[in-house]
Amino acid sequence: MSGLASRIAISAALAAVVPAPAWAQKIAWQTAPSQIPAGQRKITFAVPLVYGERVLGDVVVETSPYGGETRIERESLRLQLAQLLNEDGLRALDDVLGSAPFVTPARLAAAGFPVRFDDGRLELVVETLAGEYRPVSSLGGERYSPIPSELPTIEPAEFSAYMNINANLDYSDSDGADEPSFFAFGAARYRDVVLEFDGALTGQFGEDYRFYRRSVRAIYDDPESYRRYQAGDLRLNTIPVLRTPFIGGVAVEKRRRIFDPFIAVPLLSGREIFLDSRSDVEVIVNDDVVRSLQLEPGRYDFSNLPLETGSNDVRVVITDSAGRRQAIDLDYFFEPLDLAVGEDEYVLGAGFIARDIEFEPDYTGDPVATGYYRRALNERLILGGALEISEDVQVIAAETTFVPQVIPGVIDAQIATSFADGTGISVRAGYRVQGGNSLANRRQLSVTVDYESANYTTIGDIFPSDFDLLTVSGSYTQSLTERTYASAGVLYSKRGGNREDRKLAFVDVFHRLTDRMRLTGGLVFGEDEFTSKNFGVHLGLAWQFGDRSRLNADYRSRRETTRLTASRGSDNSVGSFGYDVGFSDTRGSTSVDGSVNYVGNRFDARATVISSGTGFGDLTSDQRARLQIGTSLAYADGSFGIGRPIFDSFAVLKPNNVLRDQEVISGRSLSNNEYTARSGPLGAAVQSDLSSYNVQSIQFDLQGADQVVAVGDGTARVEPRFRSGYKIVVGDSRFVSAVGTLSVGGSPAELWSGTITSVDDEGFKPMPFFTNSRGRFGIIGLSPGKTYSVTISREGREFEITVPEDNTGLLRLDEVDLPASED
């Protein structure tokens, strides 16, 4: 029996016996579908309402797993649709909603509100809305402030903790198998205080195989004021022109956006990344993978990557030794005006600096203070500034984001001056303008300037720069048709120290042959140290087939590179797998690579093999392999489980103690018999993909034994706090429903009421009792083997109901006859 089919509302069946009160209509129970008329088999649950690419919030729907029309609950639908409508739209919506508790999609569509229930993705989709119903919006896009949902959420555990353990094993022909590395990242939360830990047992970072402490920090969040207080190993994000160092100390941050300073690959500057462990790096240009690298720990400069297009179309994806993935967009110069008028954000920190950039911070004892502040003065201007102060280095910086009215577009600028052995300066500026209101005429122009002088130094630098660096780039993109667009750009980079200047100009055309196939062609002219050729062509083909499979082919004559890849992505359900297979050929280097990843219930696994050489005949001269396995240990208020790695928050789901033969399955969606976690001999099911400070739903069901149990509506709504855990007990021992007829002296007890209590069912809360005009009654929520007392309000009479130990869900009492009263 499917999880959806098993959660049938027994209150609908009881409605045939007695008029069910409102509290009974909200309780969903499991029972055999054959016991419920087809027209009454309904379930009620919450699904997200989606408009375009926006998720507005959750709406309650009522549907049947056995067919029939879906109905939408009126109040929750109005709450979420109100975000999209003006006053005329709200009046029209209220007219169609009326006063009935539910409305059908057909009725909504007829009134100009086409809302469709997608039973595959379990969401409500707003197809379109009439223009006269929409509010006036800025040409630059809507500012969206979500309306809090009125649907309740459950509270996280008072104490919860988890620890991710990722094993990494590398092998190469030349060195053989390395000693395995074990990376550990975890957090413990007690009420509102979090303690984080990050470390590794490895030999990657030196000659010794030992344990390294990456970071330990304590965090206290105040969501109401958007403030985070922390102490320990800190990496504080301020302005990108200020390199982000490790500080051992204390800090307070105020940001509306939720952040995580301990990302796997922190940005050190606009041109650099720092890898603290051996990592796989993919360079993706316009959705095509053009380069796959396996890099050792260290600093890497973006300008050294053989990129031929503008930064706005480039992404770098890094997978480190712990299996953590980080995507970096090189278009970091532009930010939207993401602060409301009058809103500010800041960072203040003080402590001691770690000079050596290693996996384990090495503090020098030199005191340091850092600060950052920015504020939206109006809808067109944000101003900010930052300071770094230590004994040897002081840096002052300023930034602005400005939308001028005399010309279209956005201007972004940063400037910093450092005072150390010498004075240095760093300047970044960018301009971007977008236009067009359809796929056929969209266009975008962007220009960026990046300059850093010799001697520019921040407190995180080990050695100051001894040369100037200037980079100027520009790009323009224009839609030619709805299926075709072109992009052209130029890049000039001048580096001091007698290094060759870099010059580049390109034109690319992108055309969608079908909805799943895209062709790319282009020309490039350049002068740089990577090749002696000045002119080249670029050809690419991307074909997506199936839901998760993709083929890519890319050829670049100037660099003499060819890249072919085939991939199938895994999803988040247990048993899913994916693969990547690639072939690369660059002058003097040819390689093939392949990887397979598997999603298990208690772990994730990924295996990668790379074989390379100087040509086809030498393809097997250098072979490397990597195996990565990740798992987690999770605990919340007495419940324990082993699951897949947790990256923020989690939930452990276990069956009720009386249901030990049952197994819990959970997921964000349980459609198509797929799930993301399952309980069993290794403990509770671990739902590991929850993100903090966002309302989400966890769906769950019971599988295993044939016992009939109550699971409610099978959904828990959560709004996790940072690094929080939830304990969810699935299944209720009170799954028995009793039906019968009450009579007095042989005559039906018409419309009698009373109270139901129990002396041997601990935790049972008194329930109302009532009969219909024929004396029929129904009671839900009783436990096998327990006795319940029914007290009649009218005359104080009582009778008892004893539920047999072996009852499987429905107890038929037939007629309960009380003696007539003696007048």
PDB file of C-alpha atoms in Angstrom, residues 341-476:
ATOM      1  CA  VAL A 341      15.774  51.865   2.589  1.00  0.00           C
ATOM      2  CA  GLY A 342      17.210  52.734   6.004  1.00  0.00           C
ATOM      3  CA  GLU A 343      18.423  49.202   6.679  1.00  0.00           C
ATOM      4  CA  ASP A 344      22.031  48.566   7.631  1.00  0.00           C
ATOM      5  CA  GLU A 345      24.348  45.629   8.250  1.00  0.00           C
ATOM      6  CA  TYR A 346      27.701  45.407   9.977  1.00  0.00           C
ATOM      7  CA  VAL A 347      30.493  43.156  11.241  1.00  0.00           C
ATOM      8  CA  LEU A 348      32.675  43.845  14.287  1.00  0.00           C
ATOM      9  CA  GLY A 349      35.415  41.457  15.362  1.00  0.00           C
ATOM     10  CA  ALA A 350      38.530  41.401  17.543  1.00  0.00           C
ATOM     11  CA  GLY A 351      41.097  38.775  18.392  1.00  0.00           C
ATOM     12  CA  PHE A 352      44.417  37.389  17.171  1.00  0.00           C
ATOM     13  CA  ILE A 353      45.480  36.833  13.570  1.00  0.00           C
ATOM     14  CA  ALA A 354      46.497  33.529  11.952  1.00  0.00           C
ATOM     15  CA  ARG A 355      49.351  34.419   9.598  1.00  0.00           C
ATOM     16  CA  ASP A 356      49.969  31.035   8.000  1.00  0.00           C
ATOM     17  CA  ILE A 357      47.222  29.920   5.642  1.00  0.00           C
ATOM     18  CA  GLU A 358      46.937  26.238   6.430  1.00  0.00           C
ATOM     19  CA  PHE A 359      44.178  23.797   7.228  1.00  0.00           C
ATOM     20  CA  GLU A 360      44.852  24.382  10.919  1.00  0.00           C
ATOM     21  CA  PRO A 361      45.041  28.072  11.919  1.00  0.00           C
ATOM     22  CA  ASP A 362      48.327  29.048  13.529  1.00  0.00           C
ATOM     23  CA  TYR A 363      47.792  32.151  15.649  1.00  0.00           C
ATOM     24  CA  THR A 364      50.708  34.528  16.115  1.00  0.00           C
ATOM     25  CA  GLY A 365      49.497  36.413  19.167  1.00  0.00           C
ATOM     26  CA  ASP A 366      49.274  39.657  17.172  1.00  0.00           C
ATOM     27  CA  PRO A 367      46.028  41.453  18.122  1.00  0.00           C
ATOM     28  CA  VAL A 368      43.721  42.549  15.318  1.00  0.00           C
ATOM     29  CA  ALA A 369      40.375  44.307  14.942  1.00  0.00           C
ATOM     30  CA  THR A 370      38.134  44.372  11.886  1.00  0.00           C
ATOM     31  CA  GLY A 371      34.886  46.142  11.143  1.00  0.00           C
ATOM     32  CA  TYR A 372      32.430  46.641   8.305  1.00  0.00           C
ATOM     33  CA  TYR A 373      29.297  48.739   7.923  1.00  0.00           C
ATOM     34  CA  ARG A 374      26.944  49.515   5.046  1.00  0.00           C
ATOM     35  CA  ARG A 375      23.543  51.180   4.802  1.00  0.00           C
ATOM     36  CA  ALA A 376      20.905  51.795   2.156  1.00  0.00           C
ATOM     37  CA  LEU A 377      20.373  55.549   2.126  1.00  0.00           C
ATOM     38  CA  ASN A 378      17.568  55.299  -0.426  1.00  0.00           C
ATOM     39  CA  GLU A 379      16.345  52.982  -3.180  1.00  0.00           C
ATOM     40  CA  ARG A 380      19.240  54.012  -5.427  1.00  0.00           C
ATOM     41  CA  LEU A 381      22.269  54.234  -3.152  1.00  0.00           C
ATOM     42  CA  ILE A 382      24.114  51.975  -0.698  1.00  0.00           C
ATOM     43  CA  LEU A 383      27.245  53.233   1.059  1.00  0.00           C
ATOM     44  CA  GLY A 384      29.631  51.208   3.173  1.00  0.00           C
ATOM     45  CA  GLY A 385      33.054  51.136   4.722  1.00  0.00           C
ATOM     46  CA  ALA A 386      35.482  48.765   6.412  1.00  0.00           C
ATOM     47  CA  LEU A 387      38.575  48.780   8.629  1.00  0.00           C
ATOM     48  CA  GLU A 388      41.350  46.310   9.432  1.00  0.00           C
ATOM     49  CA  ILE A 389      43.743  47.261  12.206  1.00  0.00           C
ATOM     50  CA  SER A 390      46.775  45.399  13.526  1.00  0.00           C
ATOM     51  CA  GLU A 391      50.165  46.485  14.836  1.00  0.00           C
ATOM     52  CA  ASP A 392      51.855  46.121  11.430  1.00  0.00           C
ATOM     53  CA  VAL A 393      49.030  46.715   8.937  1.00  0.00           C
ATOM     54  CA  GLN A 394      46.089  49.113   8.789  1.00  0.00           C
ATOM     55  CA  VAL A 395      43.556  49.158   5.960  1.00  0.00           C
ATOM     56  CA  ILE A 396      40.629  51.478   5.315  1.00  0.00           C
ATOM     57  CA  ALA A 397      38.063  50.763   2.601  1.00  0.00           C
ATOM     58  CA  ALA A 398      34.820  52.147   1.193  1.00  0.00           C
ATOM     59  CA  GLU A 399      32.183  50.795  -1.175  1.00  0.00           C
ATOM     60  CA  THR A 400      29.048  51.941  -2.948  1.00  0.00           C
ATOM     61  CA  THR A 401      26.315  50.524  -5.093  1.00  0.00           C
ATOM     62  CA  PHE A 402      24.547  53.217  -7.075  1.00  0.00           C
ATOM     63  CA  VAL A 403      21.695  53.271  -9.573  1.00  0.00           C
ATOM     64  CA  PRO A 404      22.020  56.620 -11.385  1.00  0.00           C
ATOM     65  CA  GLN A 405      18.938  58.218 -12.847  1.00  0.00           C
ATOM     66  CA  VAL A 406      20.620  60.161 -15.678  1.00  0.00           C
ATOM     67  CA  ILE A 407      21.800  56.926 -17.318  1.00  0.00           C
ATOM     68  CA  PRO A 408      20.382  53.384 -17.020  1.00  0.00           C
ATOM     69  CA  GLY A 409      22.246  50.672 -15.161  1.00  0.00           C
ATOM     70  CA  VAL A 410      24.036  49.922 -11.900  1.00  0.00           C
ATOM     71  CA  ILE A 411      27.451  51.170 -10.751  1.00  0.00           C
ATOM     72  CA  ASP A 412      29.396  49.244  -8.150  1.00  0.00           C
ATOM     73  CA  ALA A 413      32.716  50.483  -6.713  1.00  0.00           C
ATOM     74  CA  GLN A 414      35.167  49.600  -3.968  1.00  0.00           C
ATOM     75  CA  ILE A 415      38.397  51.320  -2.921  1.00  0.00           C
ATOM     76  CA  ALA A 416      40.878  50.434  -0.191  1.00  0.00           C
ATOM     77  CA  THR A 417      44.132  51.914   1.051  1.00  0.00           C
ATOM     78  CA  SER A 418      46.657  49.993   3.126  1.00  0.00           C
ATOM     79  CA  PHE A 419      49.411  51.301   5.398  1.00  0.00           C
ATOM     80  CA  ALA A 420      52.262  48.908   6.158  1.00  0.00           C
ATOM     81  CA  ASP A 421      55.895  49.066   4.978  1.00  0.00           C
ATOM     82  CA  GLY A 422      54.510  51.139   2.132  1.00  0.00           C
ATOM     83  CA  THR A 423      51.175  52.549   1.070  1.00  0.00           C
ATOM     84  CA  GLY A 424      49.062  50.529  -1.351  1.00  0.00           C
ATOM     85  CA  ILE A 425      45.730  50.936  -3.049  1.00  0.00           C
ATOM     86  CA  SER A 426      43.096  48.608  -4.470  1.00  0.00           C
ATOM     87  CA  VAL A 427      40.210  49.771  -6.672  1.00  0.00           C
ATOM     88  CA  ARG A 428      37.346  47.869  -8.234  1.00  0.00           C
ATOM     89  CA  ALA A 429      34.526  49.331 -10.268  1.00  0.00           C
ATOM     90  CA  GLY A 430      31.827  47.904 -12.439  1.00  0.00           C
ATOM     91  CA  TYR A 431      28.924  49.062 -14.546  1.00  0.00           C
ATOM     92  CA  ARG A 432      26.019  46.920 -15.741  1.00  0.00           C
ATOM     93  CA  VAL A 433      22.884  47.707 -17.666  1.00  0.00           C
ATOM     94  CA  GLN A 434      20.131  45.358 -18.776  1.00  0.00           C
ATOM     95  CA  GLY A 435      17.284  45.896 -21.215  1.00  0.00           C
ATOM     96  CA  GLY A 436      14.592  44.175 -23.198  1.00  0.00           C
ATOM     97  CA  ASN A 437      11.315  42.763 -22.007  1.00  0.00           C
ATOM     98  CA  SER A 438      11.182  39.443 -23.878  1.00  0.00           C
ATOM     99  CA  LEU A 439      13.439  36.559 -24.855  1.00  0.00           C
ATOM    100  CA  ALA A 440      13.733  38.025 -28.365  1.00  0.00           C
ATOM    101  CA  ASN A 441      15.224  41.407 -27.393  1.00  0.00           C
ATOM    102  CA  ARG A 442      17.026  41.009 -24.079  1.00  0.00           C
ATOM    103  CA  ARG A 443      20.432  42.645 -23.825  1.00  0.00           C
ATOM    104  CA  GLN A 444      23.096  43.306 -21.216  1.00  0.00           C
ATOM    105  CA  LEU A 445      26.261  45.393 -21.143  1.00  0.00           C
ATOM    106  CA  SER A 446      28.857  45.139 -18.381  1.00  0.00           C
ATOM    107  CA  VAL A 447      32.251  46.790 -17.848  1.00  0.00           C
ATOM    108  CA  THR A 448      34.640  46.089 -14.963  1.00  0.00           C
ATOM    109  CA  VAL A 449      37.938  47.590 -13.823  1.00  0.00           C
ATOM    110  CA  ASP A 450      40.194  45.992 -11.214  1.00  0.00           C
ATOM    111  CA  TYR A 451      43.449  47.617 -10.075  1.00  0.00           C
ATOM    112  CA  GLU A 452      45.811  46.699  -7.278  1.00  0.00           C
ATOM    113  CA  SER A 453      49.060  48.545  -6.683  1.00  0.00           C
ATOM    114  CA  ALA A 454      52.345  47.210  -5.436  1.00  0.00           C
ATOM    115  CA  ASN A 455      52.587  47.130  -1.643  1.00  0.00           C
ATOM    116  CA  TYR A 456      48.831  46.777  -1.211  1.00  0.00           C
ATOM    117  CA  THR A 457      48.568  44.605   1.900  1.00  0.00           C
ATOM    118  CA  THR A 458      45.810  43.331   4.154  1.00  0.00           C
ATOM    119  CA  ILE A 459      46.121  41.712   7.562  1.00  0.00           C
ATOM    120  CA  GLY A 460      45.570  38.293   5.989  1.00  0.00           C
ATOM    121  CA  ASP A 461      48.497  38.557   3.553  1.00  0.00           C
ATOM    122  CA  ILE A 462      51.692  36.660   4.282  1.00  0.00           C
ATOM    123  CA  PHE A 463      53.771  38.634   1.768  1.00  0.00           C
ATOM    124  CA  PRO A 464      52.805  41.995   0.215  1.00  0.00           C
ATOM    125  CA  SER A 465      52.460  42.219  -3.560  1.00  0.00           C
ATOM    126  CA  ASP A 466      55.544  43.598  -5.324  1.00  0.00           C
ATOM    127  CA  PHE A 467      53.896  44.528  -8.620  1.00  0.00           C
ATOM    128  CA  ASP A 468      50.894  46.416  -9.985  1.00  0.00           C
ATOM    129  CA  LEU A 469      47.975  44.574 -11.558  1.00  0.00           C
ATOM    130  CA  LEU A 470      45.323  46.107 -13.810  1.00  0.00           C
ATOM    131  CA  THR A 471      42.430  44.217 -15.416  1.00  0.00           C
ATOM    132  CA  VAL A 472      39.774  45.815 -17.630  1.00  0.00           C
ATOM    133  CA  SER A 473      36.981  43.771 -19.186  1.00  0.00           C
ATOM    134  CA  GLY A 474      33.722  44.381 -20.996  1.00  0.00           C
ATOM    135  CA  SER A 475      31.014  42.227 -22.499  1.00  0.00           C
ATOM    136  CA  TYR A 476      27.772  42.716 -24.367  1.00  0.00           C
TER     137      TYR A 476
END
